[in-house]
Amino acid sequence: MARATRPEPPELSRRSVLQLGGGMALLVATGGCAAGGSDDDGPDDPAAATLRIAVPSYPSSWDQDFVGFDLTALMLYKNVFPYMIDYGVTTVDGAEVLDTGTVVPTFAESFEPDAEQRVWTLRLRRGVTFASGNELTAADVKWSKDRAFAAQSNVAGIYRTIGLTEADQVRVVDDYTVEFHQEFPSALTRQIQAISLYVFDSQEAQAHATEDDPWATEWFTNNPPTGGYFNVADAVQGQQVELTANSGYSGPEPAQIGTIRLTVVPAAANQRLQLQNGDVDIALGLSRRDAQDLREAEGIQVISAASNEQVAIQMSVTTAPFDNVEVRRALAYAVPYEQIIANVYGGDARPTQSLVPLDMPGYDPRGYPYTHNPELARQALDAAGVGPVRAELVFETDNEVQQQIAVLVQSEAAKVGIELELTPLDPATLGERRGQRSIALQITTGQLWVNDVEYMLATSFVEGAALNYSNYTNSEVEQTYEDSHTIVDEAERNQLWLRVQEILAEDVPWAIICQPNFNLPVREHVAGWVQPMDGLARLRYLRTSA
Amino acid sequence: MRLLRFVARRLLLLVPVLLGVVVVTFLLVRVLPGDPIRTILGPNATEADAAAARARYGLDQPLWRQFVDYLRGLGTGDLGRSIQSGGSVTSELALRVGPTLELVVLALAVALVVATVLGIWSARRAHRIGDHSIRVLALAGNSLPDFWLGLVLILVGYSVLGWFPAPSGRVDPDTHLTPVTGADLLDAVLTGNGPAFGSALGYLALPVATLSIVIVAPLLRSVRASALEVLRSEAYTAAAAHGLPDRLLRRGYLVRAALSRLPALAALVFGFGIGSTVLVEYVFSWQGFGQWALRGLLFRDYPVVQASVLVIAAGYVLVFLVADVVHAMLDPRVRI
């Protein structure tokens, strides 16, 4: 019966064959047309060339005064805002890197202090214009600094370290001269201003300001700034930003390449494929493993340079049992430093013997006398007399490297009697718990934007410092930090930093793991990469080799 | 007239549903651990700076006041300002919804066509090798993680064969497409931009294929099961016994009846598809609604999370409304 009701299968008609064939042809044709050719040859005229860079995200805002910690956005600002001064370039082990010891005027003509190093005078280059055609004058600098103080955000925070706390301390002398009156002289001024002295087109801003929005935040959120080494020629929200060299820039070291296209490619696997296929020239979101794999890939070179990025475990000195210095020492001895460098970083990281980063003026290898030594770890734990130690070890969700480190540390710490529970946290929860200072142990990764121990203390080791997740305080370190504000002599400062490192070695608020090297896979014809010590690429140096 | 009354009644139901969603989301997002303000402040920010930022976004106000302000904004179409970007959430939403809707609608359309054709074909060859093959393939597609499937399609379609464009966007910027709705294919049609249409189609091919493969299995099973029921029904047996031509049997008796269950299921699958776009958008650099909502959630960007949930809730209600209407049109036994 069932067999009788089953209909016969229909025959494939001529029409359906044609429909099927047509559909396939359309699909193939569409794909073929859209795929386009990938041209990996370097262009004839490097200045007229286009470089294609894959970035992991689109900038969350164009307004630097109000943006969060968005690396893509901050990198773009470095290239599209007129920054009055910037770091110079030096060569280290064959790699070009930004030289934090040399700060040079770029859009400014000069930036020099008075004899007391308390009043700094910024003289502007004449004839620098924004895309609107407005000339960059002292009024723009003043308006930009007033805005930064009103924002009470990034720049206002960092200016405190050099004694700039009020908008009145920034004074216009004439159309091309501005003075910064600091409360005290500071050795940090040049470096702090190198990362803070960006200028808005104030006439354009005021045209878009309203009574409710006197600083034109709405306008600057959606409209890119202009007047830097590059202007934003086109921005497709969420997808791509096209930069063109600013032909109106007349200062030193103008952009070497005509056009740069930054394309948003969040997935690292896709960045890698596109780099291999020649659809992008530089991939700014690849994992360490991808970079390692690509060393042998055809048409690709991996640029390597030493980095000031530090990887550490911050131990809360106010949370039991890590309020006991012997427990902190026990963990410092339990961390498998060499194993992490070998297994997580494939040997491509530098071991370090101080909480002061390698290459920072004042670094001393006596600053961290801890190596992997389970026996000493057990002894320290016995000396602590706190019984079994249990704690959570926090790291960033989706941070593969931190997770690998956490697993290795957990394994080795267990061998000496420290039981660690691994806790990945998303950005908002991590931010909140850091604000509450309620994390006993956390893995931190980062680089200091100012290459100076005073800045390091200001951000990480004095009471109330934002990155002081250890809640570390030491009266001598506090006093040294206060004293250092007005000491500008380098030898004298280095003496201070030696004592600071001795104290930190004694108190061990961090287990400092290593400084991983920087690796960037690029197409072979890409040249001119300068390794930024603040993580923000200066695109003006990029070029294509002939 | 009855249909219009039904639609009007259901649209009225939207109001209490969305109001409930607004209240629950507003409260829940604030109960979640995580401080959105801390994620936008620099490393040297003090408590005073944090307080100033809170005041800037109205987060220093009592909860009831924040809620009243939010409701007042909703009334005027103002969904607030994103804490992460500082931009208008309404504007950002408008940019993000179009690309995702285009992706999901096209994927669902492809999946529906494939499910209908193959489901009926499979039912008519029930328990033969073709039927088994299709069922196994559909099940396999359904079992594959969408991000993995997407990566494999990229590897094959873009990297090995070179047939499709690099997964980095939705349309070639050199086609200078003027955005209208945010749905690039539609915008290319609306603006008469032929090159952009071809480009958008190329960019859509792989993500649509990924999503379609993932969602086609339940639809196919539903069509096949319904078709089998029809094929085994007395009415169909009688019609076949009377010697009606195959084409008439298929169109008059089989297809319409076999599709009667599909609208409700398709509505459910549509919701699943919206959820799946988070990973598909990530893999294909799509920068649509899913990625935007996920980032909002990760950074506890309250206005973005509230707007996302509201849009998803409204979308669900509207899609089920459409499904009910289509079901009634397909199945005369259903009265609305």
CSV table of N, CA, C and O in Angstrom, one decimal, chain A residues 5-10 28 30-32 34-35 60-61 66-69 151-154 157-158 160 218 221 237-240 261 263-270 273-274 277 279 426-429 431-432 455 459 466-467, chain B residues 33-35 38-40 42-44 46 48-49 52 56 84-87 95 124-125 128 151 154-155 158-159 162-171 173-174 198 201-202 231 236-237 282-283 285 287 295 298-300:
chain,number,residue,atom,x,y,z
A,5,THR,N,1.4,4.5,-2.9
A,5,THR,CA,1.2,5.9,-2.8
A,5,THR,C,2.4,6.8,-3.0
A,5,THR,O,2.3,8.0,-3.1
A,6,ARG,N,3.6,6.1,-3.1
A,6,ARG,CA,4.8,6.9,-3.3
A,6,ARG,C,4.9,7.4,-4.7
A,6,ARG,O,4.8,6.6,-5.7
A,7,PRO,N,4.9,8.7,-5.0
A,7,PRO,CA,5.0,9.2,-6.3
A,7,PRO,C,6.3,8.9,-7.0
A,7,PRO,O,7.3,8.7,-6.3
A,8,GLU,N,6.3,8.9,-8.3
A,8,GLU,CA,7.5,8.7,-9.0
A,8,GLU,C,8.4,9.9,-8.9
A,8,GLU,O,7.9,11.1,-8.9
A,9,PRO,N,9.7,9.8,-8.8
A,9,PRO,CA,10.5,11.0,-8.8
A,9,PRO,C,10.4,11.7,-10.1
A,9,PRO,O,10.4,11.1,-11.2
A,10,PRO,N,10.3,13.0,-10.0
A,10,PRO,CA,10.2,13.8,-11.2
A,10,PRO,C,11.5,13.8,-12.0
A,10,PRO,O,12.6,13.7,-11.5
A,28,VAL,N,29.5,32.1,-9.6
A,28,VAL,CA,31.0,32.1,-9.9
A,28,VAL,C,31.4,33.4,-10.4
A,28,VAL,O,32.4,34.0,-10.0
A,30,THR,N,30.0,36.3,-10.0
A,30,THR,CA,30.0,37.3,-8.9
A,30,THR,C,31.2,37.2,-8.1
A,30,THR,O,31.9,38.2,-7.8
A,31,GLY,N,31.5,36.0,-7.7
A,31,GLY,CA,32.7,35.8,-6.8
A,31,GLY,C,33.9,36.2,-7.6
A,31,GLY,O,34.8,36.9,-7.0
A,32,GLY,N,34.0,35.8,-8.8
A,32,GLY,CA,35.2,36.2,-9.6
A,32,GLY,C,35.4,37.7,-9.7
A,32,GLY,O,36.5,38.2,-9.5
A,34,ALA,N,34.1,40.0,-7.8
A,34,ALA,CA,34.3,40.7,-6.6
A,34,ALA,C,35.6,40.4,-6.0
A,34,ALA,O,36.1,41.2,-5.2
A,35,ALA,N,36.2,39.2,-6.3
A,35,ALA,CA,37.4,38.9,-5.6
A,35,ALA,C,38.5,39.9,-6.0
A,35,ALA,O,39.3,40.3,-5.2
A,60,SER,N,36.5,53.7,18.3
A,60,SER,CA,35.2,53.9,18.9
A,60,SER,C,34.7,55.3,18.9
A,60,SER,O,33.6,55.6,19.1
A,61,SER,N,35.7,56.3,18.7
A,61,SER,CA,35.3,57.7,18.7
A,61,SER,C,36.5,58.4,18.0
A,61,SER,O,37.6,58.0,18.0
A,66,PHE,N,37.8,62.3,25.1
A,66,PHE,CA,36.8,61.5,25.8
A,66,PHE,C,36.8,60.0,25.4
A,66,PHE,O,36.0,59.3,25.9
A,67,VAL,N,37.8,59.6,24.7
A,67,VAL,CA,37.8,58.2,24.3
A,67,VAL,C,38.3,57.3,25.4
A,67,VAL,O,39.0,57.7,26.3
A,68,GLY,N,37.9,56.0,25.3
A,68,GLY,CA,38.4,55.0,26.3
A,68,GLY,C,39.7,54.5,25.8
A,68,GLY,O,40.4,55.1,24.9
A,69,PHE,N,40.2,53.4,26.5
A,69,PHE,CA,41.5,52.9,26.1
A,69,PHE,C,41.3,52.0,24.8
A,69,PHE,O,41.2,50.8,24.9
A,151,ALA,N,37.4,68.4,30.3
A,151,ALA,CA,37.0,67.0,30.1
A,151,ALA,C,37.3,66.2,31.3
A,151,ALA,O,36.7,65.1,31.6
A,152,GLN,N,38.3,66.6,32.1
A,152,GLN,CA,38.7,65.8,33.3
A,152,GLN,C,39.0,64.4,33.0
A,152,GLN,O,38.5,63.5,33.7
A,153,SER,N,39.6,64.2,31.9
A,153,SER,CA,39.9,62.8,31.4
A,153,SER,C,41.3,62.6,31.2
A,153,SER,O,42.2,63.0,32.0
A,154,ASN,N,41.7,62.0,30.0
A,154,ASN,CA,43.0,61.5,29.8
A,154,ASN,C,44.1,62.6,30.0
A,154,ASN,O,45.0,62.4,30.9
A,157,GLY,N,44.4,64.2,33.5
A,157,GLY,CA,45.0,63.2,34.5
A,157,GLY,C,46.5,63.2,34.4
A,157,GLY,O,47.2,63.3,35.4
A,158,ILE,N,47.0,63.1,33.2
A,158,ILE,CA,48.5,63.0,33.0
A,158,ILE,C,49.2,64.3,33.3
A,158,ILE,O,50.4,64.3,33.7
A,160,ARG,N,48.8,66.3,35.7
A,160,ARG,CA,49.0,66.5,37.1
A,160,ARG,C,50.5,66.1,37.5
A,160,ARG,O,51.1,66.6,38.4
A,218,GLU,N,29.8,66.2,20.3
A,218,GLU,CA,29.0,65.5,19.3
A,218,GLU,C,29.7,65.6,18.0
A,218,GLU,O,29.8,64.6,17.3
A,221,THR,N,33.0,63.5,18.0
A,221,THR,CA,32.8,62.1,18.1
A,221,THR,C,32.7,61.5,16.7
A,221,THR,O,33.2,60.4,16.5
A,237,GLN,N,32.1,53.8,8.4
A,237,GLN,CA,31.9,53.3,9.7
A,237,GLN,C,32.0,51.8,9.9
A,237,GLN,O,31.3,51.1,9.2
A,238,GLY,N,32.8,51.4,10.8
A,238,GLY,CA,33.0,50.0,11.1
A,238,GLY,C,33.8,49.2,10.1
A,238,GLY,O,34.1,48.1,10.3
A,239,GLN,N,34.2,49.8,9.0
A,239,GLN,CA,34.9,49.0,7.9
A,239,GLN,C,36.3,49.5,7.6
A,239,GLN,O,37.2,48.7,7.5
A,240,GLN,N,36.4,50.8,7.3
A,240,GLN,CA,37.6,51.2,6.7
A,240,GLN,C,37.9,52.7,6.9
A,240,GLN,O,36.9,53.5,7.0
A,261,ARG,N,45.3,52.7,3.7
A,261,ARG,CA,44.0,52.2,3.9
A,261,ARG,C,44.0,51.3,5.1
A,261,ARG,O,44.7,50.3,5.1
A,263,THR,N,41.9,48.8,7.1
A,263,THR,CA,40.7,48.0,7.0
A,263,THR,C,40.4,47.2,8.3
A,263,THR,O,41.4,46.6,8.8
A,264,VAL,N,39.2,47.2,8.7
A,264,VAL,CA,38.9,46.5,10.0
A,264,VAL,C,38.7,45.0,9.7
A,264,VAL,O,37.8,44.6,8.9
A,265,VAL,N,39.6,44.2,10.3
A,265,VAL,CA,39.5,42.7,10.2
A,265,VAL,C,39.7,42.2,11.6
A,265,VAL,O,40.8,42.0,12.1
A,266,PRO,N,38.6,41.9,12.3
A,266,PRO,CA,38.7,41.5,13.7
A,266,PRO,C,39.4,40.1,13.9
A,266,PRO,O,40.1,40.0,14.9
A,267,ALA,N,39.1,39.2,13.0
A,267,ALA,CA,39.6,37.8,13.3
A,267,ALA,C,41.0,37.7,12.8
A,267,ALA,O,41.4,38.0,11.7
A,268,ALA,N,41.9,37.3,13.8
A,268,ALA,CA,43.3,37.2,13.5
A,268,ALA,C,43.6,36.2,12.3
A,268,ALA,O,44.5,36.4,11.5
A,269,ALA,N,42.8,35.1,12.2
A,269,ALA,CA,43.0,34.1,11.2
A,269,ALA,C,42.8,34.8,9.8
A,269,ALA,O,43.5,34.5,8.9
A,270,ASN,N,41.8,35.7,9.7
A,270,ASN,CA,41.5,36.4,8.4
A,270,ASN,C,42.6,37.4,8.1
A,270,ASN,O,43.0,37.5,6.9
A,273,LEU,N,45.4,35.3,6.6
A,273,LEU,CA,45.1,34.9,5.2
A,273,LEU,C,45.3,36.0,4.3
A,273,LEU,O,45.8,35.9,3.2
A,274,GLN,N,44.7,37.2,4.6
A,274,GLN,CA,44.8,38.4,3.7
A,274,GLN,C,46.3,38.9,3.6
A,274,GLN,O,46.6,39.3,2.5
A,277,ASN,N,47.8,36.4,1.2
A,277,ASN,CA,47.3,36.6,-0.2
A,277,ASN,C,47.7,37.9,-0.8
A,277,ASN,O,47.4,38.2,-1.9
A,279,ASP,N,46.5,40.8,0.1
A,279,ASP,CA,45.4,41.8,0.2
A,279,ASP,C,45.6,42.9,1.2
A,279,ASP,O,44.9,43.9,1.2
A,426,ASP,N,35.8,39.7,32.1
A,426,ASP,CA,35.6,40.6,30.9
A,426,ASP,C,36.0,42.0,31.3
A,426,ASP,O,36.2,42.3,32.5
A,427,PRO,N,36.2,42.9,30.3
A,427,PRO,CA,36.7,44.2,30.6
A,427,PRO,C,36.0,45.0,31.6
A,427,PRO,O,36.6,45.6,32.5
A,428,ALA,N,34.7,45.0,31.6
A,428,ALA,CA,33.9,45.8,32.5
A,428,ALA,C,34.1,45.3,34.0
A,428,ALA,O,34.2,46.1,34.9
A,429,THR,N,34.0,44.0,34.1
A,429,THR,CA,34.1,43.4,35.5
A,429,THR,C,35.5,43.6,36.0
A,429,THR,O,35.7,43.9,37.2
A,431,GLY,N,37.5,46.0,35.2
A,431,GLY,CA,37.7,47.4,35.5
A,431,GLY,C,37.0,47.7,36.8
A,431,GLY,O,37.6,48.4,37.7
A,432,GLU,N,35.9,47.2,37.1
A,432,GLU,CA,35.2,47.5,38.3
A,432,GLU,C,36.0,46.9,39.5
A,432,GLU,O,36.2,47.5,40.5
A,455,TYR,N,57.4,58.4,36.3
A,455,TYR,CA,56.1,58.1,35.7
A,455,TYR,C,55.6,56.7,36.1
A,455,TYR,O,54.5,56.5,36.4
A,459,THR,N,52.2,56.0,38.2
A,459,THR,CA,51.0,55.2,37.7
A,459,THR,C,50.9,53.9,38.4
A,459,THR,O,49.8,53.4,38.4
A,466,ALA,N,46.5,54.8,39.6
A,466,ALA,CA,45.5,54.1,39.0
A,466,ALA,C,45.9,52.7,38.6
A,466,ALA,O,45.0,51.8,38.6
A,467,LEU,N,47.1,52.4,38.3
A,467,LEU,CA,47.5,51.1,37.9
A,467,LEU,C,48.1,50.3,39.1
A,467,LEU,O,48.7,49.3,38.9
B,33,PRO,N,27.8,42.7,37.2
B,33,PRO,CA,29.0,43.3,37.7
B,33,PRO,C,29.7,44.0,36.6
B,33,PRO,O,29.6,43.6,35.4
B,34,GLY,N,30.5,45.1,36.9
B,34,GLY,CA,31.2,45.8,35.8
B,34,GLY,C,30.8,47.3,35.8
B,34,GLY,O,29.7,47.6,35.9
B,35,ASP,N,31.9,48.1,35.7
B,35,ASP,CA,31.7,49.5,35.8
B,35,ASP,C,32.0,50.1,34.4
B,35,ASP,O,33.2,50.1,34.0
B,38,ARG,N,34.8,53.1,34.3
B,38,ARG,CA,36.2,52.8,34.5
B,38,ARG,C,36.8,52.4,33.1
B,38,ARG,O,38.1,52.5,33.0
B,39,THR,N,36.0,51.8,32.2
B,39,THR,CA,36.6,51.4,31.0
B,39,THR,C,36.9,52.5,30.0
B,39,THR,O,37.5,52.3,29.0
B,40,ILE,N,36.4,53.7,30.3
B,40,ILE,CA,36.7,54.8,29.4
B,40,ILE,C,37.7,55.8,29.9
B,40,ILE,O,38.0,56.8,29.3
B,42,GLY,N,41.4,57.2,31.5
B,42,GLY,CA,42.8,56.9,31.4
B,42,GLY,C,43.4,56.4,32.6
B,42,GLY,O,42.7,56.4,33.7
B,43,PRO,N,44.6,55.9,32.6
B,43,PRO,CA,45.3,55.3,33.7
B,43,PRO,C,45.5,56.3,34.9
B,43,PRO,O,45.7,55.9,36.0
B,44,ASN,N,45.5,57.6,34.6
B,44,ASN,CA,45.8,58.6,35.7
B,44,ASN,C,44.5,59.2,36.2
B,44,ASN,O,44.5,60.2,36.9
B,46,THR,N,41.4,60.1,38.4
B,46,THR,CA,41.2,60.1,39.9
B,46,THR,C,39.7,59.8,40.1
B,46,THR,O,38.9,59.7,39.1
B,48,ALA,N,37.7,61.8,41.3
B,48,ALA,CA,36.9,63.0,40.8
B,48,ALA,C,36.7,63.0,39.3
B,48,ALA,O,35.6,63.4,38.8
B,49,ASP,N,37.7,62.5,38.6
B,49,ASP,CA,37.5,62.3,37.1
B,49,ASP,C,36.4,61.3,36.8
B,49,ASP,O,35.6,61.5,35.9
B,52,ALA,N,33.1,62.9,37.4
B,52,ALA,CA,32.8,63.8,36.3
B,52,ALA,C,32.3,63.1,35.1
B,52,ALA,O,31.3,63.5,34.5
B,56,ARG,N,28.6,63.1,33.4
B,56,ARG,CA,28.4,63.4,32.0
B,56,ARG,C,27.4,62.4,31.3
B,56,ARG,O,26.7,62.8,30.4
B,84,GLN,N,31.0,54.2,25.5
B,84,GLN,CA,32.3,53.9,24.8
B,84,GLN,C,32.6,55.0,23.8
B,84,GLN,O,33.8,55.4,23.7
B,85,SER,N,31.7,55.3,22.9
B,85,SER,CA,32.0,56.2,21.8
B,85,SER,C,31.6,57.6,22.0
B,85,SER,O,32.1,58.5,21.4
B,86,GLY,N,30.7,57.9,22.9
B,86,GLY,CA,30.2,59.2,23.1
B,86,GLY,C,29.2,59.6,22.0
B,86,GLY,O,28.6,60.7,22.1
B,87,GLY,N,28.9,58.7,21.1
B,87,GLY,CA,28.0,59.1,20.0
B,87,GLY,C,26.6,58.7,20.3
B,87,GLY,O,26.3,58.0,21.2
B,95,LEU,N,23.1,52.5,11.7
B,95,LEU,CA,24.2,52.1,10.9
B,95,LEU,C,24.4,50.5,10.9
B,95,LEU,O,24.8,49.9,10.0
B,124,ARG,N,9.7,12.7,-1.1
B,124,ARG,CA,9.2,11.9,-2.3
B,124,ARG,C,10.1,10.7,-2.6
B,124,ARG,O,9.8,9.8,-3.3
B,125,ARG,N,11.3,10.8,-2.0
B,125,ARG,CA,12.2,9.6,-2.1
B,125,ARG,C,12.5,9.1,-0.8
B,125,ARG,O,13.7,8.6,-0.5
B,128,ARG,N,15.2,6.4,0.6
B,128,ARG,CA,16.2,6.0,-0.4
B,128,ARG,C,17.5,6.7,-0.1
B,128,ARG,O,17.6,7.6,0.7
B,151,LEU,N,35.2,30.0,8.7
B,151,LEU,CA,36.6,30.1,8.4
B,151,LEU,C,37.0,29.1,7.3
B,151,LEU,O,37.8,29.4,6.4
B,154,ILE,N,36.0,30.6,4.0
B,154,ILE,CA,36.9,31.6,3.6
B,154,ILE,C,38.2,31.0,3.1
B,154,ILE,O,38.7,31.4,2.0
B,155,LEU,N,38.6,30.0,3.8
B,155,LEU,CA,39.9,29.3,3.3
B,155,LEU,C,39.7,28.8,1.9
B,155,LEU,O,40.6,29.0,1.1
B,158,TYR,N,38.0,32.0,-0.6
B,158,TYR,CA,38.8,33.2,-0.8
B,158,TYR,C,40.3,32.8,-1.0
B,158,TYR,O,40.9,33.2,-2.0
B,159,SER,N,40.8,32.0,-0.1
B,159,SER,CA,42.2,31.8,-0.1
B,159,SER,C,42.7,30.8,-1.2
B,159,SER,O,43.6,31.0,-1.9
B,162,GLY,N,40.0,31.7,-4.7
B,162,GLY,CA,40.1,33.1,-5.1
B,162,GLY,C,38.8,33.5,-5.7
B,162,GLY,O,38.8,34.5,-6.5
B,163,TRP,N,37.7,32.9,-5.5
B,163,TRP,CA,36.4,33.3,-6.1
B,163,TRP,C,35.8,34.4,-5.4
B,163,TRP,O,35.0,35.1,-6.0
B,164,PHE,N,36.0,34.6,-4.1
B,164,PHE,CA,35.3,35.6,-3.3
B,164,PHE,C,36.2,36.6,-2.8
B,164,PHE,O,37.4,36.3,-2.6
B,165,PRO,N,35.7,37.8,-2.5
B,165,PRO,CA,36.6,38.9,-2.0
B,165,PRO,C,37.1,38.6,-0.6
B,165,PRO,O,36.6,37.7,0.2
B,166,ALA,N,38.2,39.3,-0.2
B,166,ALA,CA,38.7,39.2,1.2
B,166,ALA,C,37.6,39.5,2.2
B,166,ALA,O,36.9,40.4,2.0
B,167,PRO,N,37.6,38.7,3.3
B,167,PRO,CA,36.5,38.9,4.3
B,167,PRO,C,36.9,40.2,5.1
B,167,PRO,O,37.3,40.0,6.3
B,168,SER,N,36.7,41.3,4.5
B,168,SER,CA,37.1,42.5,5.3
B,168,SER,C,36.1,43.6,4.9
B,168,SER,O,36.5,44.6,4.3
B,169,GLY,N,34.9,43.5,5.2
B,169,GLY,CA,33.9,44.5,4.9
B,169,GLY,C,32.7,44.0,4.2
B,169,GLY,O,32.5,42.8,4.0
B,170,ARG,N,31.9,44.9,3.7
B,170,ARG,CA,30.7,44.5,3.0
B,170,ARG,C,30.5,44.9,1.6
B,170,ARG,O,29.7,44.4,0.9
B,171,VAL,N,31.3,45.8,1.2
B,171,VAL,CA,31.3,46.3,-0.2
B,171,VAL,C,32.6,47.0,-0.5
B,171,VAL,O,33.2,47.6,0.4
B,173,PRO,N,35.0,49.7,-1.2
B,173,PRO,CA,34.9,51.2,-1.0
B,173,PRO,C,35.0,51.9,-2.3
B,173,PRO,O,34.5,53.0,-2.4
B,174,ASP,N,35.8,51.3,-3.2
B,174,ASP,CA,36.0,52.0,-4.5
B,174,ASP,C,34.7,52.2,-5.4
B,174,ASP,O,34.7,52.9,-6.4
B,198,GLY,N,27.2,44.3,-7.5
B,198,GLY,CA,28.0,43.1,-7.7
B,198,GLY,C,29.0,42.9,-6.6
B,198,GLY,O,29.2,41.7,-6.1
B,201,LEU,N,27.2,41.7,-3.5
B,201,LEU,CA,26.7,40.3,-3.7
B,201,LEU,C,27.9,39.3,-3.4
B,201,LEU,O,27.8,38.3,-2.7
B,202,GLY,N,29.1,39.7,-3.9
B,202,GLY,CA,30.3,38.9,-3.7
B,202,GLY,C,30.6,38.8,-2.2
B,202,GLY,O,30.9,37.7,-1.7
B,231,LEU,N,1.9,13.1,1.8
B,231,LEU,CA,2.0,12.0,0.9
B,231,LEU,C,1.3,10.8,1.4
B,231,LEU,O,0.9,10.0,0.6
B,236,TYR,N,-4.4,12.9,-0.5
B,236,TYR,CA,-3.3,12.8,-1.5
B,236,TYR,C,-3.4,11.5,-2.3
B,236,TYR,O,-3.3,11.4,-3.5
B,237,THR,N,-3.6,10.4,-1.5
B,237,THR,CA,-3.7,9.1,-2.1
B,237,THR,C,-4.8,9.0,-3.1
B,237,THR,O,-4.7,8.5,-4.2
B,282,TYR,N,31.9,38.5,13.2
B,282,TYR,CA,33.3,38.5,13.6
B,282,TYR,C,34.2,37.9,12.6
B,282,TYR,O,35.2,38.5,12.2
B,283,VAL,N,33.8,36.7,12.1
B,283,VAL,CA,34.7,36.0,11.2
B,283,VAL,C,34.8,36.8,9.9
B,283,VAL,O,35.8,36.8,9.2
B,285,SER,N,34.3,40.0,9.3
B,285,SER,CA,34.5,41.5,9.5
B,285,SER,C,33.3,42.3,9.1
B,285,SER,O,33.4,43.3,8.4
B,287,GLN,N,30.9,43.9,10.9
B,287,GLN,CA,30.6,45.1,11.6
B,287,GLN,C,29.1,45.5,11.6
B,287,GLN,O,28.7,46.6,11.3
B,295,ARG,N,30.0,44.1,21.9
B,295,ARG,CA,30.9,45.0,22.5
B,295,ARG,C,30.2,45.9,23.6
B,295,ARG,O,30.8,46.1,24.7
B,298,LEU,N,30.1,43.6,26.7
B,298,LEU,CA,31.4,43.4,27.3
B,298,LEU,C,31.8,44.6,28.1
B,298,LEU,O,32.5,44.5,29.1
B,299,PHE,N,31.5,45.8,27.6
B,299,PHE,CA,32.0,47.0,28.3
B,299,PHE,C,30.8,47.7,29.1
B,299,PHE,O,31.0,48.8,29.6
B,300,ARG,N,29.8,46.9,29.2
B,300,ARG,CA,28.6,47.4,30.0
B,300,ARG,C,28.2,48.8,29.6
B,300,ARG,O,28.0,49.7,30.4
